[in-house]
């Protein structure tokens, strides 16, 4: 849910037709986890290879890029570009303590010129930095909640084991 809010808000800020957020999915892949914009629902879950996608390269380099023509960009996965129907793009890594935890990409600025400006790139970079903190915090909260649930289950198992042991011992003694 937090990622969906981030995607929708960035889309408003840079006036993009489409915004995608991709997070690592294993060693060599990224998966689109949140989208906002035209036909975005079809793109959620899209898996991209780190080596053969622009998004993967951005994650590895940890440096933002503005692309005025996706068709002319040699790093762009053309199948993914056609699937998105995108012509231009902003690619911004989500950085957390010098570590890239994902990539936000915005495509096709609304209006007569679909290209993004340097100002749009700066806005996206500032927003991605804050989004990375929010994503990290939500992951920590989820991990902490899971740890508490597992701990509570373990305490309940111990209590039940103790009760079964005590009741069995009493039953045998009375028999």
PDB file of C-alpha atoms in Angstrom, residues 59-162:
ATOM      1  CA  UNK A  59      19.855  -0.171  -9.505  1.00  0.00           C
ATOM      2  CA  UNK A  60      23.426  -1.374 -10.043  1.00  0.00           C
ATOM      3  CA  UNK A  61      24.861   2.094 -10.820  1.00  0.00           C
ATOM      4  CA  UNK A  62      22.808   3.816  -8.092  1.00  0.00           C
ATOM      5  CA  UNK A  63      22.549   6.896 -10.294  1.00  0.00           C
ATOM      6  CA  UNK A  64      19.465   8.584 -11.748  1.00  0.00           C
ATOM      7  CA  UNK A  65      18.934   9.049 -15.461  1.00  0.00           C
ATOM      8  CA  UNK A  66      16.593  10.971 -17.695  1.00  0.00           C
ATOM      9  CA  UNK A  67      15.950   9.338 -21.069  1.00  0.00           C
ATOM     10  CA  UNK A  68      14.407  11.434 -23.833  1.00  0.00           C
ATOM     11  CA  UNK A  69      13.920   8.477 -26.208  1.00  0.00           C
ATOM     12  CA  UNK A  70      13.549   4.967 -24.852  1.00  0.00           C
ATOM     13  CA  UNK A  71      13.735   3.540 -28.380  1.00  0.00           C
ATOM     14  CA  UNK A  72      17.238   4.962 -28.809  1.00  0.00           C
ATOM     15  CA  UNK A  73      18.519   3.806 -25.399  1.00  0.00           C
ATOM     16  CA  UNK A  74      20.631   0.653 -25.813  1.00  0.00           C
ATOM     17  CA  UNK A  75      20.088  -0.417 -22.187  1.00  0.00           C
ATOM     18  CA  UNK A  76      16.314  -0.311 -22.463  1.00  0.00           C
ATOM     19  CA  UNK A  77      14.516  -3.652 -22.609  1.00  0.00           C
ATOM     20  CA  UNK A  78      12.477  -2.946 -25.732  1.00  0.00           C
ATOM     21  CA  UNK A  79       9.847  -5.605 -24.932  1.00  0.00           C
ATOM     22  CA  UNK A  80       9.142  -3.941 -21.588  1.00  0.00           C
ATOM     23  CA  UNK A  81       9.139  -0.522 -23.276  1.00  0.00           C
ATOM     24  CA  UNK A  82       6.550  -1.664 -25.827  1.00  0.00           C
ATOM     25  CA  UNK A  83       4.456  -3.258 -23.089  1.00  0.00           C
ATOM     26  CA  UNK A  84       4.423   0.067 -21.232  1.00  0.00           C
ATOM     27  CA  UNK A  85       3.845   2.036 -24.406  1.00  0.00           C
ATOM     28  CA  UNK A  86       6.440   4.506 -23.140  1.00  0.00           C
ATOM     29  CA  UNK A  87       8.526   6.942 -25.165  1.00  0.00           C
ATOM     30  CA  UNK A  88      10.490   8.784 -22.448  1.00  0.00           C
ATOM     31  CA  UNK A  89      11.540   8.044 -18.904  1.00  0.00           C
ATOM     32  CA  UNK A  90      12.982   9.089 -15.581  1.00  0.00           C
ATOM     33  CA  UNK A  91      14.799   6.336 -13.699  1.00  0.00           C
ATOM     34  CA  UNK A  92      15.639   7.025 -10.052  1.00  0.00           C
ATOM     35  CA  UNK A  93      17.159   4.582  -7.549  1.00  0.00           C
ATOM     36  CA  UNK A  94      15.612   4.467  -4.092  1.00  0.00           C
ATOM     37  CA  UNK A  95      18.675   4.921  -1.881  1.00  0.00           C
ATOM     38  CA  UNK A  96      18.907   4.044   1.790  1.00  0.00           C
ATOM     39  CA  UNK A  97      22.254   4.570   3.521  1.00  0.00           C
ATOM     40  CA  UNK A  98      24.265   4.194   0.275  1.00  0.00           C
ATOM     41  CA  UNK A  99      22.294   1.070  -0.652  1.00  0.00           C
ATOM     42  CA  UNK A 100      19.838   0.902  -3.550  1.00  0.00           C
ATOM     43  CA  UNK A 101      16.631  -0.821  -2.416  1.00  0.00           C
ATOM     44  CA  UNK A 102      14.599  -0.301  -5.572  1.00  0.00           C
ATOM     45  CA  UNK A 103      13.988   1.877  -8.619  1.00  0.00           C
ATOM     46  CA  UNK A 104      11.205   4.319  -9.407  1.00  0.00           C
ATOM     47  CA  UNK A 105      10.585   5.016 -13.071  1.00  0.00           C
ATOM     48  CA  UNK A 106       8.261   7.638 -14.516  1.00  0.00           C
ATOM     49  CA  UNK A 107       7.268   7.598 -18.168  1.00  0.00           C
ATOM     50  CA  UNK A 108       5.886  10.104 -20.675  1.00  0.00           C
ATOM     51  CA  UNK A 109       5.298  13.538 -19.177  1.00  0.00           C
ATOM     52  CA  UNK A 110       1.770  14.710 -19.869  1.00  0.00           C
ATOM     53  CA  UNK A 111       1.394  17.576 -22.316  1.00  0.00           C
ATOM     54  CA  UNK A 112       2.658  18.281 -25.818  1.00  0.00           C
ATOM     55  CA  UNK A 113       6.279  17.341 -25.011  1.00  0.00           C
ATOM     56  CA  UNK A 114       6.599  13.909 -23.320  1.00  0.00           C
ATOM     57  CA  UNK A 115      10.195  14.570 -22.186  1.00  0.00           C
ATOM     58  CA  UNK A 116      10.988  15.263 -18.555  1.00  0.00           C
ATOM     59  CA  UNK A 117      13.071  18.230 -17.423  1.00  0.00           C
ATOM     60  CA  UNK A 118      16.072  18.345 -15.098  1.00  0.00           C
ATOM     61  CA  UNK A 119      13.726  19.875 -12.514  1.00  0.00           C
ATOM     62  CA  UNK A 120      11.457  16.816 -12.797  1.00  0.00           C
ATOM     63  CA  UNK A 121      14.507  14.624 -12.194  1.00  0.00           C
ATOM     64  CA  UNK A 122      15.426  16.590  -9.059  1.00  0.00           C
ATOM     65  CA  UNK A 123      11.872  16.302  -7.736  1.00  0.00           C
ATOM     66  CA  UNK A 124      11.886  12.552  -8.409  1.00  0.00           C
ATOM     67  CA  UNK A 125      15.261  12.122  -6.664  1.00  0.00           C
ATOM     68  CA  UNK A 126      14.110  13.996  -3.551  1.00  0.00           C
ATOM     69  CA  UNK A 127      10.875  12.038  -3.506  1.00  0.00           C
ATOM     70  CA  UNK A 128      12.671   8.692  -4.005  1.00  0.00           C
ATOM     71  CA  UNK A 129      14.932   9.401  -1.024  1.00  0.00           C
ATOM     72  CA  UNK A 130      11.919   9.929   1.225  1.00  0.00           C
ATOM     73  CA  UNK A 131      10.121   6.954  -0.279  1.00  0.00           C
ATOM     74  CA  UNK A 132      13.116   4.708   0.476  1.00  0.00           C
ATOM     75  CA  UNK A 133      12.914   5.662   4.148  1.00  0.00           C
ATOM     76  CA  UNK A 134       9.167   4.956   4.175  1.00  0.00           C
ATOM     77  CA  UNK A 135       9.638   1.569   2.486  1.00  0.00           C
ATOM     78  CA  UNK A 136      12.398   0.630   4.931  1.00  0.00           C
ATOM     79  CA  UNK A 137      10.255   1.667   7.890  1.00  0.00           C
ATOM     80  CA  UNK A 138       7.244  -0.314   6.677  1.00  0.00           C
ATOM     81  CA  UNK A 139       9.459  -3.390   6.149  1.00  0.00           C
ATOM     82  CA  UNK A 140      10.861  -3.024   9.673  1.00  0.00           C
ATOM     83  CA  UNK A 141       7.376  -2.696  11.157  1.00  0.00           C
ATOM     84  CA  UNK A 142       6.218  -5.784   9.252  1.00  0.00           C
ATOM     85  CA  UNK A 143       9.292  -7.745  10.378  1.00  0.00           C
ATOM     86  CA  UNK A 144       8.806  -6.666  13.983  1.00  0.00           C
ATOM     87  CA  UNK A 145       5.124  -7.625  13.885  1.00  0.00           C
ATOM     88  CA  UNK A 146       6.000 -11.040  12.458  1.00  0.00           C
ATOM     89  CA  UNK A 147       8.649 -11.535  15.146  1.00  0.00           C
ATOM     90  CA  UNK A 148       6.111 -10.717  17.852  1.00  0.00           C
ATOM     91  CA  UNK A 149       3.551 -13.143  16.397  1.00  0.00           C
ATOM     92  CA  UNK A 150       6.128 -15.950  16.238  1.00  0.00           C
ATOM     93  CA  UNK A 151       7.238 -15.181  19.798  1.00  0.00           C
ATOM     94  CA  UNK A 152       3.633 -15.250  21.056  1.00  0.00           C
ATOM     95  CA  UNK A 153       3.031 -18.566  19.264  1.00  0.00           C
ATOM     96  CA  UNK A 154       6.146 -20.055  20.850  1.00  0.00           C
ATOM     97  CA  UNK A 155       5.035 -18.972  24.336  1.00  0.00           C
ATOM     98  CA  UNK A 156       1.617 -20.518  23.708  1.00  0.00           C
ATOM     99  CA  UNK A 157       3.225 -23.804  22.572  1.00  0.00           C
ATOM    100  CA  UNK A 158       5.329 -23.911  25.738  1.00  0.00           C
ATOM    101  CA  UNK A 159       2.267 -23.246  27.897  1.00  0.00           C
ATOM    102  CA  UNK A 160       0.298 -25.999  26.184  1.00  0.00           C
ATOM    103  CA  UNK A 161       3.214 -28.433  26.482  1.00  0.00           C
ATOM    104  CA  UNK A 162       3.504 -27.662  30.199  1.00  0.00           C
TER     105      UNK A 162
END
